mmCIF file of C-alpha atoms in Angstrom:
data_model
loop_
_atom_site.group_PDB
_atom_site.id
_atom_site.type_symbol
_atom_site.label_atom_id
_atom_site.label_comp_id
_atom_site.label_asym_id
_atom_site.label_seq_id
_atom_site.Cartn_x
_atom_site.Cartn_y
_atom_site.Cartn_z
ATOM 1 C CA UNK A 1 -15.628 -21.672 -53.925
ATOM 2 C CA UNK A 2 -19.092 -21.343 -55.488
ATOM 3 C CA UNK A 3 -21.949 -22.881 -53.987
ATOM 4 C CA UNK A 4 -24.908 -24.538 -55.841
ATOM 5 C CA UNK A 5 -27.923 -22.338 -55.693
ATOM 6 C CA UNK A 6 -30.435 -25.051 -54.058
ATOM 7 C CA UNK A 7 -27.827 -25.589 -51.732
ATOM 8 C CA UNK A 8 -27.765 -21.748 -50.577
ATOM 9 C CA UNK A 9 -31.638 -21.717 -50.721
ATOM 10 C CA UNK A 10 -31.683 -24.853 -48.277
ATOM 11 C CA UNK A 11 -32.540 -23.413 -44.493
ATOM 12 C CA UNK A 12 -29.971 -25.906 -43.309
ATOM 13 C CA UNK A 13 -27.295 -24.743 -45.899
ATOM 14 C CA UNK A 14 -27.326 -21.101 -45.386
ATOM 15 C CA UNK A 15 -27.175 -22.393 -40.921
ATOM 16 C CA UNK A 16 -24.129 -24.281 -41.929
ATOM 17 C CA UNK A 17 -22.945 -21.615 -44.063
ATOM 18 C CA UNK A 18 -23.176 -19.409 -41.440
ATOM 19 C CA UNK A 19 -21.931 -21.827 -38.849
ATOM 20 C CA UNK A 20 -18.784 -21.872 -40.497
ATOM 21 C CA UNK A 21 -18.312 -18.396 -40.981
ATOM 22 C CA UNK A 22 -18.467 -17.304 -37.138
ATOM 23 C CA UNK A 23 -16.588 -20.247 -36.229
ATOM 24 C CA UNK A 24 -14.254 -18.707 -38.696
ATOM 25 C CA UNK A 25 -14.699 -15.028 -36.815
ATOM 26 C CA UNK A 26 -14.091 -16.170 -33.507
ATOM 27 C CA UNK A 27 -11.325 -18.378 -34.190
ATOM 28 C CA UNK A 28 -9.689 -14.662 -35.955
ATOM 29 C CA UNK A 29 -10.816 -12.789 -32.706
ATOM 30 C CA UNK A 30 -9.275 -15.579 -30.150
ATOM 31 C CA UNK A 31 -6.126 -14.887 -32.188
ATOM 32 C CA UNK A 32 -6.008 -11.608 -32.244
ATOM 33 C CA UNK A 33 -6.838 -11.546 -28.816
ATOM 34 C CA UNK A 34 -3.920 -13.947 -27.702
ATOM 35 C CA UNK A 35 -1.346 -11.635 -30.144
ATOM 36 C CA UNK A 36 -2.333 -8.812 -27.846
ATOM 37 C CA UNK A 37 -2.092 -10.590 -24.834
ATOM 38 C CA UNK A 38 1.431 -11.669 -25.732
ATOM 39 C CA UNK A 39 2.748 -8.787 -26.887
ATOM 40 C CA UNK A 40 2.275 -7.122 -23.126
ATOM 41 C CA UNK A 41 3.746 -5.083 -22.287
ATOM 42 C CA UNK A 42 4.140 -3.152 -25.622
ATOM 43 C CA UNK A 43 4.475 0.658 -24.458
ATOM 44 C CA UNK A 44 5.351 2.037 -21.345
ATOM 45 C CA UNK A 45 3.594 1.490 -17.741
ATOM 46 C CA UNK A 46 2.477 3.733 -15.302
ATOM 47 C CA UNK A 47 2.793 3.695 -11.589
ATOM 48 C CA UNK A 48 0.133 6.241 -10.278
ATOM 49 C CA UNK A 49 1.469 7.372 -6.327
ATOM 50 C CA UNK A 50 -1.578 8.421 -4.423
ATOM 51 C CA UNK A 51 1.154 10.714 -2.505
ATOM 52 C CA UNK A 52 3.455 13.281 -2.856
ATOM 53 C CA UNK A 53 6.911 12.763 -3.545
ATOM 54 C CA UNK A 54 9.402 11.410 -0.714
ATOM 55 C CA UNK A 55 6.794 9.659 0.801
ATOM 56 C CA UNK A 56 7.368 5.863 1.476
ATOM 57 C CA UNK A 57 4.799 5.244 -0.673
ATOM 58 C CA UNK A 58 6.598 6.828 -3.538
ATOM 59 C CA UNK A 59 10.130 5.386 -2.570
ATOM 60 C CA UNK A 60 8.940 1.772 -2.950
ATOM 61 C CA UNK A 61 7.320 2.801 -6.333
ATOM 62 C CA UNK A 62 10.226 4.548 -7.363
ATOM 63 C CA UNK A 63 12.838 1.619 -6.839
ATOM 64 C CA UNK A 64 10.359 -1.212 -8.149
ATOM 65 C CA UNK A 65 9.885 0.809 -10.991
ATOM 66 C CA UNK A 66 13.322 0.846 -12.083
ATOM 67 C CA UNK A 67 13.934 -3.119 -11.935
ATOM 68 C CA UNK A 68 10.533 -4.036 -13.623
ATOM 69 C CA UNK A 69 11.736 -1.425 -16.147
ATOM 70 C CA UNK A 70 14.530 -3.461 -16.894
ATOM 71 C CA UNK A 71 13.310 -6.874 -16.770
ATOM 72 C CA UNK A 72 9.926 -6.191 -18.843
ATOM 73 C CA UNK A 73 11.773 -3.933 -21.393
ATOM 74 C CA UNK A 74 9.365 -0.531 -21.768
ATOM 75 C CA UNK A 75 9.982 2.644 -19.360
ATOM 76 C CA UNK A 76 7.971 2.503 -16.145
ATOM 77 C CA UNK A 77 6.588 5.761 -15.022
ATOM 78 C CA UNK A 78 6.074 7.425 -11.718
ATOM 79 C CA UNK A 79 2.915 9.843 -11.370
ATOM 80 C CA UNK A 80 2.553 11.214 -8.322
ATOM 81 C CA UNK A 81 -1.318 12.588 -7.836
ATOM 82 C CA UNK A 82 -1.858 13.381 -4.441
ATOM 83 C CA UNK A 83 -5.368 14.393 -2.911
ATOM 84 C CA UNK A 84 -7.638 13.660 -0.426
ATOM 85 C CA UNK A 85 -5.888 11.606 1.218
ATOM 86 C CA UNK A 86 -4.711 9.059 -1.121
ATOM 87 C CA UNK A 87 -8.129 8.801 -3.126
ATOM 88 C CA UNK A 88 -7.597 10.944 -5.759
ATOM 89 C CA UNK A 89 -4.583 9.006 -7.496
ATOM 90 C CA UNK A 90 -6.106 5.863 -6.123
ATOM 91 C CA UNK A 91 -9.325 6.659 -7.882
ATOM 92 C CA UNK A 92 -7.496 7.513 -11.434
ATOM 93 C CA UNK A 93 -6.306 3.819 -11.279
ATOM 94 C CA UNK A 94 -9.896 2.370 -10.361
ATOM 95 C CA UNK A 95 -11.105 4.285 -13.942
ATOM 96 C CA UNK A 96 -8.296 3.860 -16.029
ATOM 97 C CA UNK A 97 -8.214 0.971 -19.103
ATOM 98 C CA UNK A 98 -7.900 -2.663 -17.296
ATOM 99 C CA UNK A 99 -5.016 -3.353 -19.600
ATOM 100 C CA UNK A 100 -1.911 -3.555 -17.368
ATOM 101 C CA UNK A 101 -0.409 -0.340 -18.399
ATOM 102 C CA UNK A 102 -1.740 1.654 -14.917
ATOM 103 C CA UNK A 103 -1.144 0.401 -11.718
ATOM 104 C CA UNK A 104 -1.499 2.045 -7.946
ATOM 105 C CA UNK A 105 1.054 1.955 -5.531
ATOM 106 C CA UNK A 106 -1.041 1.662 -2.157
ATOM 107 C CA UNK A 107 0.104 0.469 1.066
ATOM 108 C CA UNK A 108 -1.863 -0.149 4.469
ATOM 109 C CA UNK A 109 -3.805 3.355 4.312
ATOM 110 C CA UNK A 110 -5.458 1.575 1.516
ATOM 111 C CA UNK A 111 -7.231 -0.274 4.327
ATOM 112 C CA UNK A 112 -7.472 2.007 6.597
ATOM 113 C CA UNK A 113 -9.345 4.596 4.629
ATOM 114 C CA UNK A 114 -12.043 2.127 3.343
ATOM 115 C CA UNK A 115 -12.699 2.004 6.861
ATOM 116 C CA UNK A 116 -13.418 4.825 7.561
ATOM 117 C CA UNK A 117 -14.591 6.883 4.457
ATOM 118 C CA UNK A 118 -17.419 5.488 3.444
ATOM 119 C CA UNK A 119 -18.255 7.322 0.356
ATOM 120 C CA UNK A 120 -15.058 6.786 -1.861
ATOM 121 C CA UNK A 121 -15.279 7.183 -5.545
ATOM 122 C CA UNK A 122 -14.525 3.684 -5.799
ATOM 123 C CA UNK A 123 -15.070 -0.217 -4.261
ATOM 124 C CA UNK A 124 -11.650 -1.366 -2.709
ATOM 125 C CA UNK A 125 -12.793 -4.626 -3.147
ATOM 126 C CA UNK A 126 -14.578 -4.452 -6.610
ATOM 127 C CA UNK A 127 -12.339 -1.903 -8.222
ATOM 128 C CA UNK A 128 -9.340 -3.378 -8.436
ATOM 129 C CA UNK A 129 -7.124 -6.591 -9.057
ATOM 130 C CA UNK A 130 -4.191 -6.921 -6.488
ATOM 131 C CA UNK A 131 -1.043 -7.361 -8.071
ATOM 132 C CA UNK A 132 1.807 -7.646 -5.536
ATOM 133 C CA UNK A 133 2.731 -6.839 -2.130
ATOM 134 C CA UNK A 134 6.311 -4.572 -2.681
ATOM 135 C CA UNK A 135 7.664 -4.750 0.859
ATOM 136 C CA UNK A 136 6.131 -4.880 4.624
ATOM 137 C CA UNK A 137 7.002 -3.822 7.979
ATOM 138 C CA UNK A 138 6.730 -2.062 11.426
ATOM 139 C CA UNK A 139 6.180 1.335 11.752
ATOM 140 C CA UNK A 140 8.963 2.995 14.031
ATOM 141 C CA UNK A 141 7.728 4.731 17.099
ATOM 142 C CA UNK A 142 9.378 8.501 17.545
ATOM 143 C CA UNK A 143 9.561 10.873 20.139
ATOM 144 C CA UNK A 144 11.365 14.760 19.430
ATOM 145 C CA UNK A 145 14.777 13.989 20.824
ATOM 146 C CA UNK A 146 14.503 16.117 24.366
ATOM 147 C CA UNK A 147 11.498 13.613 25.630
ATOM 148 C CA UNK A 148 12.126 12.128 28.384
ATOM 149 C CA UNK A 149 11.841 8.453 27.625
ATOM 150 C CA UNK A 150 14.390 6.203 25.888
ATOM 151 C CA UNK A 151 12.273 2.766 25.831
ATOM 152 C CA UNK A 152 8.950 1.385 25.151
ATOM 153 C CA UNK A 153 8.190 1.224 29.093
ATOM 154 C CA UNK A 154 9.154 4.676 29.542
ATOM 155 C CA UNK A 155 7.109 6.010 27.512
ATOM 156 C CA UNK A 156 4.357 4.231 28.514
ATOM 157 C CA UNK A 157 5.585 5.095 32.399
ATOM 158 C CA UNK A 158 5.680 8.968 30.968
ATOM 159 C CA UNK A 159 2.301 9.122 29.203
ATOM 160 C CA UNK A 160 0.379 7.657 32.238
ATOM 161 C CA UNK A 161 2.310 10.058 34.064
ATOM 162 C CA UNK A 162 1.257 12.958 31.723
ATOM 163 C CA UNK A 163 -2.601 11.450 31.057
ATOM 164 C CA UNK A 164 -3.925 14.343 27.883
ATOM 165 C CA UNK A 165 -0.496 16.219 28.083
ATOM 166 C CA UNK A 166 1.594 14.156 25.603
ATOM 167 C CA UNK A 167 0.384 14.499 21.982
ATOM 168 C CA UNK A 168 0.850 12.975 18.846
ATOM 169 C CA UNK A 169 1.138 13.886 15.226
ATOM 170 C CA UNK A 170 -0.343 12.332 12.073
ATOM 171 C CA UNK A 171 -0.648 12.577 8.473
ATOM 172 C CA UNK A 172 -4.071 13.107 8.780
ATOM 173 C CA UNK A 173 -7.085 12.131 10.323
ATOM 174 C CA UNK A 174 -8.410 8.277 9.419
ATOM 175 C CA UNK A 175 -4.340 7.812 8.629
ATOM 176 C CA UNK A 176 -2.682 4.624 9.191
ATOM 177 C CA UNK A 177 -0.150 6.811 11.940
ATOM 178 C CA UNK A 178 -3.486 7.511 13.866
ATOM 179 C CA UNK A 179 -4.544 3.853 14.032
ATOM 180 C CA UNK A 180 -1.087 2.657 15.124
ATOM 181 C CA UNK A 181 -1.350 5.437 17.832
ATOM 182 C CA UNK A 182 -4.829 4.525 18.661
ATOM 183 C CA UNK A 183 -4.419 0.896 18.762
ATOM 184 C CA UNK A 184 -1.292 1.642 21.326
ATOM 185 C CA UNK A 185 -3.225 3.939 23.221
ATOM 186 C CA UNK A 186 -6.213 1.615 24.052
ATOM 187 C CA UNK A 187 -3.530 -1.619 24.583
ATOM 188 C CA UNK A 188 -1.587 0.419 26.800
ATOM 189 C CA UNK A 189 -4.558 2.618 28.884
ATOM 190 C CA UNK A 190 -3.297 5.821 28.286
ATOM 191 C CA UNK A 191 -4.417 8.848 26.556
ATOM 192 C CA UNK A 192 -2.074 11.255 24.212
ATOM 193 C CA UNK A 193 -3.578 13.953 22.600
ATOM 194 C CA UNK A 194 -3.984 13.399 18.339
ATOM 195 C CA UNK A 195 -2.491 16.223 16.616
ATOM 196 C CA UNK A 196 -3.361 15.336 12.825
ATOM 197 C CA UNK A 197 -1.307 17.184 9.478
ATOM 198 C CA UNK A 198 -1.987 17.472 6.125
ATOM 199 C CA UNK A 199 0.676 14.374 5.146
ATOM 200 C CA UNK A 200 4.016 13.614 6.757
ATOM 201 C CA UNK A 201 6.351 16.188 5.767
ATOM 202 C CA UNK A 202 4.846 18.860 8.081
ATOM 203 C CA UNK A 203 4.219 16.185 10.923
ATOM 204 C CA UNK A 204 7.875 15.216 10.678
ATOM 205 C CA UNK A 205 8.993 18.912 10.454
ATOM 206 C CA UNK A 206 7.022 19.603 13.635
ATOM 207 C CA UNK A 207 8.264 16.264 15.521
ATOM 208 C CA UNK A 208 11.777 18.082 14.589
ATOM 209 C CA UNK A 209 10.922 21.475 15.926
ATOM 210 C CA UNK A 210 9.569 20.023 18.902
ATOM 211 C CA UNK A 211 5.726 20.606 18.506
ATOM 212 C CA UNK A 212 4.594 17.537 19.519
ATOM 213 C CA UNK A 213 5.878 14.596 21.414
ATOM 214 C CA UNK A 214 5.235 11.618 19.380
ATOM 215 C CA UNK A 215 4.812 10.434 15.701
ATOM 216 C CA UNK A 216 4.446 6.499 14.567
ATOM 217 C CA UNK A 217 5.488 6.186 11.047
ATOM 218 C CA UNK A 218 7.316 4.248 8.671
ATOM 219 C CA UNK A 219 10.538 3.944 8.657
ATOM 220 C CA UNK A 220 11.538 5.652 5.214
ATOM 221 C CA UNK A 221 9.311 8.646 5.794
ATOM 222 C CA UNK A 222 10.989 8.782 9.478
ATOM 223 C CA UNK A 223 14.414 8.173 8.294
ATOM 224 C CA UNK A 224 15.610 11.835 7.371
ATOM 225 C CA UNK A 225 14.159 13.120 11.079
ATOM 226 C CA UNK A 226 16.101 10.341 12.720
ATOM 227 C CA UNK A 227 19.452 10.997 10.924
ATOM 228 C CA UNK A 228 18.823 14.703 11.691
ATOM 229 C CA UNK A 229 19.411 13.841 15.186
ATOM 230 C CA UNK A 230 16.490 16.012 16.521
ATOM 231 C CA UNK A 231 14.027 12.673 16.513
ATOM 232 C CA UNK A 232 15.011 9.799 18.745
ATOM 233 C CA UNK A 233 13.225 6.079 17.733
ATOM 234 C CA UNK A 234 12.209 4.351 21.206
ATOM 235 C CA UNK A 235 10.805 1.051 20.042
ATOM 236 C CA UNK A 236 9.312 -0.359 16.845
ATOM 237 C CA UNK A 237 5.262 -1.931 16.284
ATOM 238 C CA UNK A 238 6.455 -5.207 15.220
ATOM 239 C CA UNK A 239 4.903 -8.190 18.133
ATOM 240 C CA UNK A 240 8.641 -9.575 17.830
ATOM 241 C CA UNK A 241 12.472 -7.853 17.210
ATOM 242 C CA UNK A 242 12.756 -7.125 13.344
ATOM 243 C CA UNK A 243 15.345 -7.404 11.056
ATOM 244 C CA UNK A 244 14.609 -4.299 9.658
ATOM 245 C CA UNK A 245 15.611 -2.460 12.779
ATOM 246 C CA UNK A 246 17.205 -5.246 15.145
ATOM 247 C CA UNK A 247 18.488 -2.267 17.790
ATOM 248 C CA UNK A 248 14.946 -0.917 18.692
ATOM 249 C CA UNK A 249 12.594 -3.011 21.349
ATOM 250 C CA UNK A 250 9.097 -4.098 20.369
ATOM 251 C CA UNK A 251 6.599 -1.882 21.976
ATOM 252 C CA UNK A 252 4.868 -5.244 22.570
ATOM 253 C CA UNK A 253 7.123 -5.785 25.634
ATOM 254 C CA UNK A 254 5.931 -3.159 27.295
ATOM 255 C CA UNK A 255 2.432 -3.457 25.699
ATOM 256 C CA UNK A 256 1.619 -6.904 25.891
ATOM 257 C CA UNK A 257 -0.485 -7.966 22.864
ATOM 258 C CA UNK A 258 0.093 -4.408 20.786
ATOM 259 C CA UNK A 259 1.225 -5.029 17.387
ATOM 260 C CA UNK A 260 1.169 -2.926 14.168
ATOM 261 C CA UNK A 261 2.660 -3.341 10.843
ATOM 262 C CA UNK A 262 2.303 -1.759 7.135
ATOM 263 C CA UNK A 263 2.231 -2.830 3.708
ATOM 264 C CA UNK A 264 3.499 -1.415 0.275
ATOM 265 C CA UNK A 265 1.891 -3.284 -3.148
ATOM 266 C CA UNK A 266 0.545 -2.168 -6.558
ATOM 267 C CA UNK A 267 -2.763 -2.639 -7.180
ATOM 268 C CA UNK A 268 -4.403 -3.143 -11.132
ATOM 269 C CA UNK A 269 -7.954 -2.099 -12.471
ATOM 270 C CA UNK A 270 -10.414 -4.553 -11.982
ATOM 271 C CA UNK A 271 -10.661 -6.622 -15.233
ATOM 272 C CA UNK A 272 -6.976 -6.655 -16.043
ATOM 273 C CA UNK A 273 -5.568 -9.672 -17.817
ATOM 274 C CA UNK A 274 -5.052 -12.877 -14.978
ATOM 275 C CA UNK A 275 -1.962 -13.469 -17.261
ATOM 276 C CA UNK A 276 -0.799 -9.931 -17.215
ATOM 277 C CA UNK A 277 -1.488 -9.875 -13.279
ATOM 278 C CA UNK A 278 0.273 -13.272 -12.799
ATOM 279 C CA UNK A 279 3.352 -12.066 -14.688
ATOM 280 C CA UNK A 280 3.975 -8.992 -12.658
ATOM 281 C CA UNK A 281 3.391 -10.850 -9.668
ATOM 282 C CA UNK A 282 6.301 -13.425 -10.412
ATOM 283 C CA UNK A 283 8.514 -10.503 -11.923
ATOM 284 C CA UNK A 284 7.757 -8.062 -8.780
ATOM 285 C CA UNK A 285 8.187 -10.959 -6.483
ATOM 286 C CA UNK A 286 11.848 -11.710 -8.109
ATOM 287 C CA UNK A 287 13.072 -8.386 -7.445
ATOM 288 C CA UNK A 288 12.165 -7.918 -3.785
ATOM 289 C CA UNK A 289 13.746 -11.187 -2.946
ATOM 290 C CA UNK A 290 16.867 -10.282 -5.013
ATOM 291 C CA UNK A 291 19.867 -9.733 -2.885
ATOM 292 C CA UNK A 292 20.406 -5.737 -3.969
ATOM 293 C CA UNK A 293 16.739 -5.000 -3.284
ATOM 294 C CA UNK A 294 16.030 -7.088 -0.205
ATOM 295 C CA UNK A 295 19.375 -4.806 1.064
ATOM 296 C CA UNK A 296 17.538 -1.990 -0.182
ATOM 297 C CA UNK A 297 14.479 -2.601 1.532
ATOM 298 C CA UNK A 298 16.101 -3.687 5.410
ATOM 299 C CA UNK A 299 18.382 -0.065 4.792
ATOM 300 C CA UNK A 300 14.165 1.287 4.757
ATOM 301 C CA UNK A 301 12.790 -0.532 7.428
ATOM 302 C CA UNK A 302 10.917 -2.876 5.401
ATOM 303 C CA UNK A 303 11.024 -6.901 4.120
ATOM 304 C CA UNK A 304 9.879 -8.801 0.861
ATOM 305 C CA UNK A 305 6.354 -9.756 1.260
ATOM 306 C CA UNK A 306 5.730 -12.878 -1.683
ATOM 307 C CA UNK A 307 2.574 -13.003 -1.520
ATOM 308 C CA UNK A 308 -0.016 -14.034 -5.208
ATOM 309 C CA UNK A 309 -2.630 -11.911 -6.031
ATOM 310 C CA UNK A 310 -5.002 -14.130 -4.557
ATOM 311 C CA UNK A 311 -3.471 -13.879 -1.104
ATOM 312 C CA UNK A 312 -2.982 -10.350 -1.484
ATOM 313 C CA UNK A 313 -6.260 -10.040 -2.483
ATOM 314 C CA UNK A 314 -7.525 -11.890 0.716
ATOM 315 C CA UNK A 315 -5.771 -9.658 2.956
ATOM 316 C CA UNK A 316 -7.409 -6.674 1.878
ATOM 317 C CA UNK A 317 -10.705 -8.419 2.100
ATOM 318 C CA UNK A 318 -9.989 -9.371 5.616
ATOM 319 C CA UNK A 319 -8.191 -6.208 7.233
ATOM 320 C CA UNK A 320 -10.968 -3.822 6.120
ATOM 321 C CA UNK A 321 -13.760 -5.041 8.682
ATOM 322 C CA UNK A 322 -10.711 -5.754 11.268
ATOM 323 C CA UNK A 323 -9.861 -1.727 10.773
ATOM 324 C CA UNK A 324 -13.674 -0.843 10.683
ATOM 325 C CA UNK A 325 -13.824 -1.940 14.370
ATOM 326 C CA UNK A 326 -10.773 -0.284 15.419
ATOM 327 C CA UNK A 327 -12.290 3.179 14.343
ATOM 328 C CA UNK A 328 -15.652 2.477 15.931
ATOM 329 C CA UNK A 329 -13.782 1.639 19.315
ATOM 330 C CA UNK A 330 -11.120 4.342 18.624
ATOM 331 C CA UNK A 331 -13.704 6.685 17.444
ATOM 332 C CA UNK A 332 -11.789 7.553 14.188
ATOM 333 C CA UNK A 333 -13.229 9.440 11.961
ATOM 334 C CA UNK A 334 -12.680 11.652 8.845
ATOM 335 C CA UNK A 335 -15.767 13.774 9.082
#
């Protein structure tokens, strides 16, 4: 279409001319921009484990991974980059492209280490977009398997008995096994002595051996010591009995008002896509409640979790300060 000349040398031609023309742009970039959007996911994903292999961490990932493969149609990676105790992998995700296609597969020590590291390369808050719890739980308290005590009360009866001669092992200092520990220590008024490792495979390996009395932990890091038959569980964190281990007694009942429990979800760069969030929610979300992986889950000690982004999101906002407290009290500290 050609234009008359006095109508291109008119101011208010050449504004409607130009008008036009980035109405025109942004009506091609909206587009574009939706096309993207719903072609997602369009290569393969990557779940980034802040852990090494075996971990529970990693196990979660690991089966997730496989069903969201399936459902969404690309390959869904694992990529285990352990380091500094879960801040290094963490980290990658906080910097990678907010696009959907890396995700970080956290669980309570998420929490836990904001609390008490205060110089992380990255905001837990402001960094990242919550996706969707995997699974929660208790943690299983274990003794080595020639300890005295059978029950929650007699290890409490033991450890008062023993004040500074009972110790316990960790997967490092700041971990989320020290704050269960802690938190039982100070409900219950007794002192064990904190014995922390570099991750759980040599705490475990020493709970086996008999170095040290006591280790709190998740129930699919804990599960190979337990069927070894060298670790004996005496209770579980839980306030109430759990499904996920309906044999073992809540320390609670000999702790009155102790209660512990741990979380497994994937966590987005900040900036990702609401819709691309939203639809791994419901898809993630799906799977844990199906029949096969809620199975899957109990057989680990853990339970579907449901929760949106937005309460997922609100739970990390509100256990950080809760934790913060615990270490002043506790004393916990990385440094």
């Amino acid at each position: 279409m050609t234009l008359p000349s006095s109508f291109l040398s008119c101011p208010t031609g050449l504004r409607r001319v130009a008008g036009a023309l980035a109405t025109l742009l942004g009506a091609a970039a909206f587009c574009a921009g939706a096309s993207a959007q719903e072609a997602w996911p369009a290569r393969p994903i990557t779940i980034v484990v802040p852990y090494p292999a075996g971990g529970s961490n990693d196990v979660f990932a690991r089966a997730i991974g496989r069903r969201l493969s399936e459902v969404l149609g690309q390959p869904v990676l694992i990529d285990n980059k352990p380091g500094a105790g879960g801040t290094l992998g963490t980290g990658i995700v906080a910097k990678a492209p907010a696009d959907g296609y890396t995700l970080a597969a956290v669980s309570s020590s998420f929490v836990t280490n904001a609390a008490v590291q205060p110089r992380l390369p990255f905001d837990p808050v402001k960094s990242f977009a919550p996706v969707a719890m995997m699974a929660q739980g208790p943690f299983v308290v274990a003794v080595r398997a020639d300890l005295p005590a059978k029950t929650p009360a007699e290890l409490v009866a033991l450890a008062k008995q023993r004040p500074g001669k009972l110790n316990y092992a960790s997967s490092g200092p700041g971990s989320t096994n020290q704050f269960a520990t802690e938190l039982l220590k100070s409900s219950a008024g007794v002192f064990i002595t904190h014995i922390p490792y570099r991750g759980m495979a040599p705490a475990t390996t020493d709970l086996m051996g008999g170095n040290v009395d006591v280790l709190i932990a998740s129930g699919p890091s804990l599960q190979p010591a337990l069927r070894s038959g060298k670790v004996r569980a005496v209770g579980i964190t839980s306030a109430k009995p759990s499904a996920t281990a309906p044999e073992l007694v809540p320390m609670a009942q000999a702790i009155p008002g102790y209660s512990f429990g741990i979380w497994w979800g994937l966590l987005a760069p900040a900036g990702t896509p609401a819709a691309v969030v939203q639809r791994l929610n419901s898809e993630i979300n799906k799977i844990v409640e199906g029949p096969e992986m809620k199975a899957f889950l109990l057989r680990e000690g853990a339970e579907p979790a449901g929760l949106t982004p937005a309460q997922f999101a609100a739970q990390i906002q509100r256990e950080i300060p809760y934790w913060q407290k615990v270490a002043k009290d506790a004393g916990i500290s990385t440094e």
